[in-house]
PDB file of N, CA and C in Angstrom:
ATOM      1  N   MET A   1       0.839  -1.176   0.000  1.00  0.00           N
ATOM      2  CA  MET A   1       0.000   0.000   0.000  1.00  0.00           C
ATOM      3  C   MET A   1       0.888   1.245   0.000  1.00  0.00           C
ATOM      4  N   PRO A   2       0.507   2.248  -0.769  1.00  0.00           N
ATOM      5  CA  PRO A   2       1.283   3.496  -0.763  1.00  0.00           C
ATOM      6  C   PRO A   2       1.080   4.235   0.557  1.00  0.00           C
ATOM      7  N   ARG A   3       2.109   4.972   0.938  1.00  0.00           N
ATOM      8  CA  ARG A   3       2.007   5.798   2.145  1.00  0.00           C
ATOM      9  C   ARG A   3       1.088   6.981   1.863  1.00  0.00           C
ATOM     10  N   PRO A   4       0.360   7.429   2.861  1.00  0.00           N
ATOM     11  CA  PRO A   4      -0.467   8.623   2.661  1.00  0.00           C
ATOM     12  C   PRO A   4       0.411   9.842   2.436  1.00  0.00           C
ATOM     13  N   ALA A   5      -0.126  10.816   1.709  1.00  0.00           N
ATOM     14  CA  ALA A   5       0.612  12.058   1.460  1.00  0.00           C
ATOM     15  C   ALA A   5       0.737  12.880   2.724  1.00  0.00           C
ATOM     16  N   ALA A   6      -0.259  12.775   3.603  1.00  0.00           N
ATOM     17  CA  ALA A   6      -0.260  13.551   4.845  1.00  0.00           C
ATOM     18  C   ALA A   6      -1.278  12.951   5.803  1.00  0.00           C
ATOM     19  N   VAL A   7      -1.155  13.346   7.048  1.00  0.00           N
ATOM     20  CA  VAL A   7      -2.128  12.970   8.064  1.00  0.00           C
ATOM     21  C   VAL A   7      -2.613  14.249   8.739  1.00  0.00           C
ATOM     22  N   VAL A   8      -3.895  14.257   9.081  1.00  0.00           N
ATOM     23  CA  VAL A   8      -4.483  15.369   9.829  1.00  0.00           C
ATOM     24  C   VAL A   8      -4.887  14.817  11.189  1.00  0.00           C
ATOM     25  N   LEU A   9      -4.268  15.350  12.242  1.00  0.00           N
ATOM     26  CA  LEU A   9      -4.548  14.908  13.607  1.00  0.00           C
ATOM     27  C   LEU A   9      -5.138  16.073  14.390  1.00  0.00           C
ATOM     28  N   GLN A  10      -6.416  15.967  14.685  1.00  0.00           N
ATOM     29  CA  GLN A  10      -7.059  17.026  15.455  1.00  0.00           C
ATOM     30  C   GLN A  10      -7.105  16.605  16.911  1.00  0.00           C
ATOM     31  N   TYR A  11      -6.697  17.523  17.768  1.00  0.00           N
ATOM     32  CA  TYR A  11      -6.618  17.339  19.229  1.00  0.00           C
ATOM     33  C   TYR A  11      -6.265  15.912  19.643  1.00  0.00           C
ATOM     34  N   THR A  12      -5.041  15.544  19.338  1.00  0.00           N
ATOM     35  CA  THR A  12      -4.544  14.221  19.705  1.00  0.00           C
ATOM     36  C   THR A  12      -3.601  14.302  20.900  1.00  0.00           C
ATOM     37  N   GLY A  13      -3.577  13.264  21.672  1.00  0.00           N
ATOM     38  CA  GLY A  13      -2.620  13.160  22.768  1.00  0.00           C
ATOM     39  C   GLY A  13      -1.407  12.328  22.383  1.00  0.00           C
ATOM     40  N   LEU A  14      -1.337  11.911  21.115  1.00  0.00           N
ATOM     41  CA  LEU A  14      -0.223  11.097  20.641  1.00  0.00           C
ATOM     42  C   LEU A  14       1.088  11.861  20.786  1.00  0.00           C
ATOM     43  N   SER A  15       2.052  11.262  21.450  1.00  0.00           N
ATOM     44  CA  SER A  15       3.337  11.936  21.649  1.00  0.00           C
ATOM     45  C   SER A  15       4.498  11.187  21.009  1.00  0.00           C
ATOM     46  N   GLU A  16       4.322   9.913  20.706  1.00  0.00           N
ATOM     47  CA  GLU A  16       5.408   9.093  20.168  1.00  0.00           C
ATOM     48  C   GLU A  16       5.793   9.536  18.758  1.00  0.00           C
ATOM     49  N   VAL A  17       7.093   9.539  18.504  1.00  0.00           N
ATOM     50  CA  VAL A  17       7.629   9.787  17.169  1.00  0.00           C
ATOM     51  C   VAL A  17       8.551   8.618  16.846  1.00  0.00           C
ATOM     52  N   THR A  18       8.249   7.910  15.768  1.00  0.00           N
ATOM     53  CA  THR A  18       8.994   6.693  15.428  1.00  0.00           C
ATOM     54  C   THR A  18      10.031   6.898  14.335  1.00  0.00           C
ATOM     55  N   GLY A  19       9.896   8.009  13.583  1.00  0.00           N
ATOM     56  CA  GLY A  19      10.779   8.219  12.447  1.00  0.00           C
ATOM     57  C   GLY A  19      10.173   7.752  11.138  1.00  0.00           C
ATOM     58  N   ARG A  20       8.962   7.190  11.197  1.00  0.00           N
ATOM     59  CA  ARG A  20       8.274   6.728   9.990  1.00  0.00           C
ATOM     60  C   ARG A  20       7.046   7.582   9.675  1.00  0.00           C
ATOM     61  N   GLU A  21       6.931   8.733  10.320  1.00  0.00           N
ATOM     62  CA  GLU A  21       5.748   9.573  10.142  1.00  0.00           C
ATOM     63  C   GLU A  21       5.718  10.246   8.773  1.00  0.00           C
ATOM     64  N   VAL A  22       4.521  10.524   8.335  1.00  0.00           N
ATOM     65  CA  VAL A  22       4.307  11.266   7.097  1.00  0.00           C
ATOM     66  C   VAL A  22       4.031  12.720   7.471  1.00  0.00           C
ATOM     67  N   PRO A  23       4.055  13.627   6.498  1.00  0.00           N
ATOM     68  CA  PRO A  23       3.740  15.022   6.792  1.00  0.00           C
ATOM     69  C   PRO A  23       2.453  15.123   7.620  1.00  0.00           C
ATOM     70  N   THR A  24       2.481  16.017   8.603  1.00  0.00           N
ATOM     71  CA  THR A  24       1.408  16.070   9.596  1.00  0.00           C
ATOM     72  C   THR A  24       0.910  17.484   9.822  1.00  0.00           C
ATOM     73  N   TYR A  25      -0.397  17.644   9.747  1.00  0.00           N
ATOM     74  CA  TYR A  25      -1.064  18.878  10.173  1.00  0.00           C
ATOM     75  C   TYR A  25      -1.831  18.523  11.446  1.00  0.00           C
ATOM     76  N   SER A  26      -1.703  19.368  12.466  1.00  0.00           N
ATOM     77  CA  SER A  26      -2.408  19.119  13.710  1.00  0.00           C
ATOM     78  C   SER A  26      -2.988  20.414  14.248  1.00  0.00           C
ATOM     79  N   CYS A  27      -4.078  20.289  14.987  1.00  0.00           N
ATOM     80  CA  CYS A  27      -4.649  21.456  15.658  1.00  0.00           C
ATOM     81  C   CYS A  27      -5.235  21.017  16.993  1.00  0.00           C
ATOM     82  N   VAL A  28      -5.227  21.969  17.933  1.00  0.00           N
ATOM     83  CA  VAL A  28      -5.669  21.685  19.291  1.00  0.00           C
ATOM     84  C   VAL A  28      -6.012  23.006  19.976  1.00  0.00           C
ATOM     85  N   GLY A  29      -6.915  22.943  20.933  1.00  0.00           N
ATOM     86  CA  GLY A  29      -7.214  24.117  21.741  1.00  0.00           C
ATOM     87  C   GLY A  29      -6.266  24.202  22.927  1.00  0.00           C
ATOM     88  N   ASP A  30      -5.962  25.409  23.351  1.00  0.00           N
ATOM     89  CA  ASP A  30      -5.016  25.541  24.469  1.00  0.00           C
ATOM     90  C   ASP A  30      -5.642  25.248  25.831  1.00  0.00           C
ATOM     91  N   GLU A  31      -6.936  24.954  25.853  1.00  0.00           N
ATOM     92  CA  GLU A  31      -7.608  24.578  27.101  1.00  0.00           C
ATOM     93  C   GLU A  31      -8.163  23.160  27.042  1.00  0.00           C
ATOM     94  N   ASP A  32      -7.586  22.336  26.180  1.00  0.00           N
ATOM     95  CA  ASP A  32      -8.026  20.947  26.019  1.00  0.00           C
ATOM     96  C   ASP A  32      -7.514  20.114  27.192  1.00  0.00           C
ATOM     97  N   PRO A  33      -8.416  19.550  28.015  1.00  0.00           N
ATOM     98  CA  PRO A  33      -7.963  18.751  29.156  1.00  0.00           C
ATOM     99  C   PRO A  33      -7.550  17.331  28.771  1.00  0.00           C
ATOM    100  N   ILE A  34      -7.821  16.924  27.530  1.00  0.00           N
ATOM    101  CA  ILE A  34      -7.504  15.567  27.076  1.00  0.00           C
ATOM    102  C   ILE A  34      -6.213  15.552  26.267  1.00  0.00           C
ATOM    103  N   ALA A  35      -6.104  16.444  25.300  1.00  0.00           N
ATOM    104  CA  ALA A  35      -4.927  16.532  24.432  1.00  0.00           C
ATOM    105  C   ALA A  35      -4.186  17.820  24.777  1.00  0.00           C
ATOM    106  N   ASP A  36      -3.211  17.711  25.635  1.00  0.00           N
ATOM    107  CA  ASP A  36      -2.457  18.880  26.086  1.00  0.00           C
ATOM    108  C   ASP A  36      -1.705  19.529  24.922  1.00  0.00           C
ATOM    109  N   CYS A  37      -1.907  20.823  24.753  1.00  0.00           N
ATOM    110  CA  CYS A  37      -1.298  21.510  23.606  1.00  0.00           C
ATOM    111  C   CYS A  37       0.227  21.468  23.662  1.00  0.00           C
ATOM    112  N   HIS A  38       0.803  21.375  24.850  1.00  0.00           N
ATOM    113  CA  HIS A  38       2.263  21.302  24.965  1.00  0.00           C
ATOM    114  C   HIS A  38       2.783  19.946  24.461  1.00  0.00           C
ATOM    115  N   THR A  39       2.020  18.892  24.708  1.00  0.00           N
ATOM    116  CA  THR A  39       2.382  17.566  24.190  1.00  0.00           C
ATOM    117  C   THR A  39       2.320  17.561  22.665  1.00  0.00           C
ATOM    118  N   VAL A  40       1.259  18.165  22.134  1.00  0.00           N
ATOM    119  CA  VAL A  40       1.118  18.235  20.678  1.00  0.00           C
ATOM    120  C   VAL A  40       2.256  19.066  20.084  1.00  0.00           C
ATOM    121  N   GLN A  41       2.586  20.187  20.726  1.00  0.00           N
ATOM    122  CA  GLN A  41       3.680  21.041  20.247  1.00  0.00           C
ATOM    123  C   GLN A  41       5.003  20.285  20.251  1.00  0.00           C
ATOM    124  N   SER A  42       5.249  19.524  21.304  1.00  0.00           N
ATOM    125  CA  SER A  42       6.494  18.747  21.388  1.00  0.00           C
ATOM    126  C   SER A  42       6.589  17.718  20.270  1.00  0.00           C
ATOM    127  N   ARG A  43       5.465  17.079  19.957  1.00  0.00           N
ATOM    128  CA  ARG A  43       5.465  16.082  18.884  1.00  0.00           C
ATOM    129  C   ARG A  43       5.724  16.743  17.535  1.00  0.00           C
ATOM    130  N   ILE A  44       5.080  17.866  17.285  1.00  0.00           N
ATOM    131  CA  ILE A  44       5.288  18.574  16.023  1.00  0.00           C
ATOM    132  C   ILE A  44       6.742  19.045  15.922  1.00  0.00           C
ATOM    133  N   ASP A  45       7.296  19.540  17.015  1.00  0.00           N
ATOM    134  CA  ASP A  45       8.704  19.957  17.025  1.00  0.00           C
ATOM    135  C   ASP A  45       9.624  18.783  16.694  1.00  0.00           C
ATOM    136  N   ALA A  46       9.326  17.610  17.255  1.00  0.00           N
ATOM    137  CA  ALA A  46      10.144  16.418  16.992  1.00  0.00           C
ATOM    138  C   ALA A  46      10.024  15.989  15.529  1.00  0.00           C
ATOM    139  N   LEU A  47       8.828  16.070  14.968  1.00  0.00           N
ATOM    140  CA  LEU A  47       8.661  15.740  13.553  1.00  0.00           C
ATOM    141  C   LEU A  47       9.490  16.671  12.691  1.00  0.00           C
ATOM    142  N   ARG A  48       9.375  17.965  12.962  1.00  0.00           N
ATOM    143  CA  ARG A  48      10.144  18.943  12.185  1.00  0.00           C
ATOM    144  C   ARG A  48      11.639  18.707  12.328  1.00  0.00           C
ATOM    145  N   ALA A  49      12.094  18.398  13.538  1.00  0.00           N
ATOM    146  CA  ALA A  49      13.519  18.132  13.762  1.00  0.00           C
ATOM    147  C   ALA A  49      13.981  16.925  12.952  1.00  0.00           C
ATOM    148  N   GLY A  50      13.070  15.992  12.711  1.00  0.00           N
ATOM    149  CA  GLY A  50      13.384  14.814  11.904  1.00  0.00           C
ATOM    150  C   GLY A  50      13.183  15.032  10.413  1.00  0.00           C
ATOM    151  N   GLY A  51      12.865  16.264  10.023  1.00  0.00           N
ATOM    152  CA  GLY A  51      12.719  16.576   8.616  1.00  0.00           C
ATOM    153  C   GLY A  51      11.335  16.327   8.033  1.00  0.00           C
ATOM    154  N   VAL A  52      10.370  16.047   8.890  1.00  0.00           N
ATOM    155  CA  VAL A  52       9.005  15.796   8.422  1.00  0.00           C
ATOM    156  C   VAL A  52       8.254  17.126   8.367  1.00  0.00           C
ATOM    157  N   PRO A  53       7.671  17.457   7.227  1.00  0.00           N
ATOM    158  CA  PRO A  53       6.852  18.668   7.172  1.00  0.00           C
ATOM    159  C   PRO A  53       5.701  18.553   8.179  1.00  0.00           C
ATOM    160  N   ALA A  54       5.534  19.575   8.992  1.00  0.00           N
ATOM    161  CA  ALA A  54       4.499  19.528  10.023  1.00  0.00           C
ATOM    162  C   ALA A  54       4.011  20.933  10.341  1.00  0.00           C
ATOM    163  N   GLU A  55       2.704  21.048  10.505  1.00  0.00           N
ATOM    164  CA  GLU A  55       2.094  22.318  10.888  1.00  0.00           C
ATOM    165  C   GLU A  55       1.220  22.088  12.100  1.00  0.00           C
ATOM    166  N   LEU A  56       1.161  23.098  12.955  1.00  0.00           N
ATOM    167  CA  LEU A  56       0.342  23.039  14.160  1.00  0.00           C
ATOM    168  C   LEU A  56      -0.359  24.361  14.354  1.00  0.00           C
ATOM    169  N   GLU A  57      -1.645  24.276  14.647  1.00  0.00           N
ATOM    170  CA  GLU A  57      -2.402  25.446  15.059  1.00  0.00           C
ATOM    171  C   GLU A  57      -2.905  25.187  16.471  1.00  0.00           C
ATOM    172  N   ILE A  58      -2.618  26.117  17.370  1.00  0.00           N
ATOM    173  CA  ILE A  58      -3.133  26.059  18.737  1.00  0.00           C
ATOM    174  C   ILE A  58      -4.107  27.208  18.885  1.00  0.00           C
ATOM    175  N   PHE A  59      -5.348  26.864  19.241  1.00  0.00           N
ATOM    176  CA  PHE A  59      -6.398  27.863  19.301  1.00  0.00           C
ATOM    177  C   PHE A  59      -6.672  28.289  20.737  1.00  0.00           C
ATOM    178  N   PRO A  60      -6.495  29.582  21.005  1.00  0.00           N
ATOM    179  CA  PRO A  60      -6.700  30.070  22.376  1.00  0.00           C
ATOM    180  C   PRO A  60      -8.161  29.963  22.811  1.00  0.00           C
ATOM    181  N   GLY A  61      -8.340  29.511  24.046  1.00  0.00           N
ATOM    182  CA  GLY A  61      -9.664  29.463  24.655  1.00  0.00           C
ATOM    183  C   GLY A  61     -10.520  28.277  24.287  1.00  0.00           C
ATOM    184  N   LEU A  62     -10.003  27.358  23.467  1.00  0.00           N
ATOM    185  CA  LEU A  62     -10.818  26.210  23.057  1.00  0.00           C
ATOM    186  C   LEU A  62     -10.415  24.953  23.810  1.00  0.00           C
ATOM    187  N   ALA A  63     -11.436  24.180  24.150  1.00  0.00           N
ATOM    188  CA  ALA A  63     -11.231  22.891  24.801  1.00  0.00           C
ATOM    189  C   ALA A  63     -11.353  21.779  23.760  1.00  0.00           C
ATOM    190  N   HIS A  64     -11.442  20.550  24.224  1.00  0.00           N
ATOM    191  CA  HIS A  64     -11.553  19.385  23.361  1.00  0.00           C
ATOM    192  C   HIS A  64     -12.915  19.369  22.663  1.00  0.00           C
ATOM    193  N   GLY A  65     -12.911  19.014  21.390  1.00  0.00           N
ATOM    194  CA  GLY A  65     -14.160  18.805  20.687  1.00  0.00           C
ATOM    195  C   GLY A  65     -14.712  20.019  19.980  1.00  0.00           C
ATOM    196  N   PHE A  66     -13.871  20.878  19.438  1.00  0.00           N
ATOM    197  CA  PHE A  66     -14.389  22.065  18.741  1.00  0.00           C
ATOM    198  C   PHE A  66     -14.800  21.764  17.301  1.00  0.00           C
ATOM    199  N   GLY A  67     -14.600  20.532  16.843  1.00  0.00           N
ATOM    200  CA  GLY A  67     -15.087  20.103  15.528  1.00  0.00           C
ATOM    201  C   GLY A  67     -14.555  20.955  14.390  1.00  0.00           C
ATOM    202  N   LEU A  68     -15.455  21.440  13.551  1.00  0.00           N
ATOM    203  CA  LEU A  68     -15.055  22.267  12.411  1.00  0.00           C
ATOM    204  C   LEU A  68     -14.670  23.676  12.840  1.00  0.00           C
ATOM    205  N   GLY A  69     -14.967  24.033  14.075  1.00  0.00           N
ATOM    206  CA  GLY A  69     -14.575  25.345  14.578  1.00  0.00           C
ATOM    207  C   GLY A  69     -15.491  26.472  14.160  1.00  0.00           C
ATOM    208  N   ASN A  70     -16.611  26.162  13.528  1.00  0.00           N
ATOM    209  CA  ASN A  70     -17.512  27.207  13.071  1.00  0.00           C
ATOM    210  C   ASN A  70     -17.901  28.129  14.226  1.00  0.00           C
ATOM    211  N   GLY A  71     -17.738  29.434  13.993  1.00  0.00           N
ATOM    212  CA  GLY A  71     -18.076  30.420  15.002  1.00  0.00           C
ATOM    213  C   GLY A  71     -17.070  30.547  16.124  1.00  0.00           C
ATOM    214  N   THR A  72     -15.884  29.931  15.960  1.00  0.00           N
ATOM    215  CA  THR A  72     -14.835  30.015  16.984  1.00  0.00           C
ATOM    216  C   THR A  72     -13.546  30.517  16.335  1.00  0.00           C
ATOM    217  N   VAL A  73     -12.521  30.686  17.167  1.00  0.00           N
ATOM    218  CA  VAL A  73     -11.211  31.103  16.642  1.00  0.00           C
ATOM    219  C   VAL A  73     -10.591  30.035  15.739  1.00  0.00           C
ATOM    220  N   ALA A  74     -11.129  28.830  15.774  1.00  0.00           N
ATOM    221  CA  ALA A  74     -10.607  27.736  14.941  1.00  0.00           C
ATOM    222  C   ALA A  74     -11.257  27.690  13.565  1.00  0.00           C
ATOM    223  N   GLU A  75     -12.199  28.549  13.312  1.00  0.00           N
ATOM    224  CA  GLU A  75     -12.898  28.515  12.033  1.00  0.00           C
ATOM    225  C   GLU A  75     -11.905  28.589  10.874  1.00  0.00           C
ATOM    226  N   GLY A  76     -12.077  27.708   9.918  1.00  0.00           N
ATOM    227  CA  GLY A  76     -11.202  27.667   8.754  1.00  0.00           C
ATOM    228  C   GLY A  76     -10.050  26.681   8.861  1.00  0.00           C
ATOM    229  N   TRP A  77      -9.921  26.009  10.029  1.00  0.00           N
ATOM    230  CA  TRP A  77      -8.796  25.082  10.178  1.00  0.00           C
ATOM    231  C   TRP A  77      -8.851  23.976   9.118  1.00  0.00           C
ATOM    232  N   LEU A  78     -10.055  23.519   8.774  1.00  0.00           N
ATOM    233  CA  LEU A  78     -10.169  22.427   7.809  1.00  0.00           C
ATOM    234  C   LEU A  78      -9.641  22.848   6.440  1.00  0.00           C
ATOM    235  N   ASP A  79      -9.927  24.062   6.027  1.00  0.00           N
ATOM    236  CA  ASP A  79      -9.404  24.555   4.748  1.00  0.00           C
ATOM    237  C   ASP A  79      -7.881  24.605   4.766  1.00  0.00           C
ATOM    238  N   ARG A  80      -7.312  25.025   5.892  1.00  0.00           N
ATOM    239  CA  ARG A  80      -5.843  25.082   6.000  1.00  0.00           C
ATOM    240  C   ARG A  80      -5.242  23.679   6.031  1.00  0.00           C
ATOM    241  N   ALA A  81      -5.933  22.736   6.658  1.00  0.00           N
ATOM    242  CA  ALA A  81      -5.458  21.351   6.675  1.00  0.00           C
ATOM    243  C   ALA A  81      -5.481  20.757   5.265  1.00  0.00           C
ATOM    244  N   VAL A  82      -6.537  21.039   4.512  1.00  0.00           N
ATOM    245  CA  VAL A  82      -6.619  20.552   3.133  1.00  0.00           C
ATOM    246  C   VAL A  82      -5.511  21.174   2.289  1.00  0.00           C
ATOM    247  N   ALA A  83      -5.243  22.466   2.482  1.00  0.00           N
ATOM    248  CA  ALA A  83      -4.161  23.130   1.742  1.00  0.00           C
ATOM    249  C   ALA A  83      -2.814  22.488   2.074  1.00  0.00           C
ATOM    250  N   PHE A  84      -2.599  22.139   3.341  1.00  0.00           N
ATOM    251  CA  PHE A  84      -1.371  21.442   3.744  1.00  0.00           C
ATOM    252  C   PHE A  84      -1.274  20.096   3.022  1.00  0.00           C
ATOM    253  N   TRP A  85      -2.349  19.331   3.040  1.00  0.00           N
ATOM    254  CA  TRP A  85      -2.378  18.027   2.379  1.00  0.00           C
ATOM    255  C   TRP A  85      -2.095  18.182   0.878  1.00  0.00           C
ATOM    256  N   GLU A  86      -2.761  19.148   0.243  1.00  0.00           N
ATOM    257  CA  GLU A  86      -2.553  19.348  -1.188  1.00  0.00           C
ATOM    258  C   GLU A  86      -1.108  19.731  -1.499  1.00  0.00           C
ATOM    259  N   ALA A  87      -0.477  20.505  -0.626  1.00  0.00           N
ATOM    260  CA  ALA A  87       0.919  20.893  -0.829  1.00  0.00           C
ATOM    261  C   ALA A  87       1.828  19.658  -0.775  1.00  0.00           C
ATOM    262  N   GLN A  88       1.452  18.667   0.013  1.00  0.00           N
ATOM    263  CA  GLN A  88       2.265  17.449   0.137  1.00  0.00           C
ATOM    264  C   GLN A  88       2.113  16.559  -1.092  1.00  0.00           C
ATOM    265  N   LEU A  89       1.022  16.734  -1.819  1.00  0.00           N
ATOM    266  CA  LEU A  89       0.801  15.936  -3.019  1.00  0.00           C
ATOM    267  C   LEU A  89       1.721  16.351  -4.160  1.00  0.00           C
ATOM    268  N   GLY A  90       2.277  17.572  -4.021  1.00  0.00           N
ATOM    269  CA  GLY A  90       3.210  18.048  -5.042  1.00  0.00           C
ATOM    270  C   GLY A  90       2.516  18.911  -5.984  1.00  0.00           C
TER     271      GLY A  90
END
């Protein structure tokens, strides 16, 4: 199976970096009690340090489960995630 061009991880608590990751877009609220934004930031930093294209958006005042972000500071995150994915396609 071919590797995916990119992965979109919304408010994840995943912290492990194996060295086999694909380009990653992630977003999280800075008040998420489940997916700590500092953990997500550390993972994105580790991906970038390993040469993996990675983007992170941290949204102030949002907790877990903001979905599409309509009517919040996260509004438009899905469009930016799609643009990231399309950029990885070449």
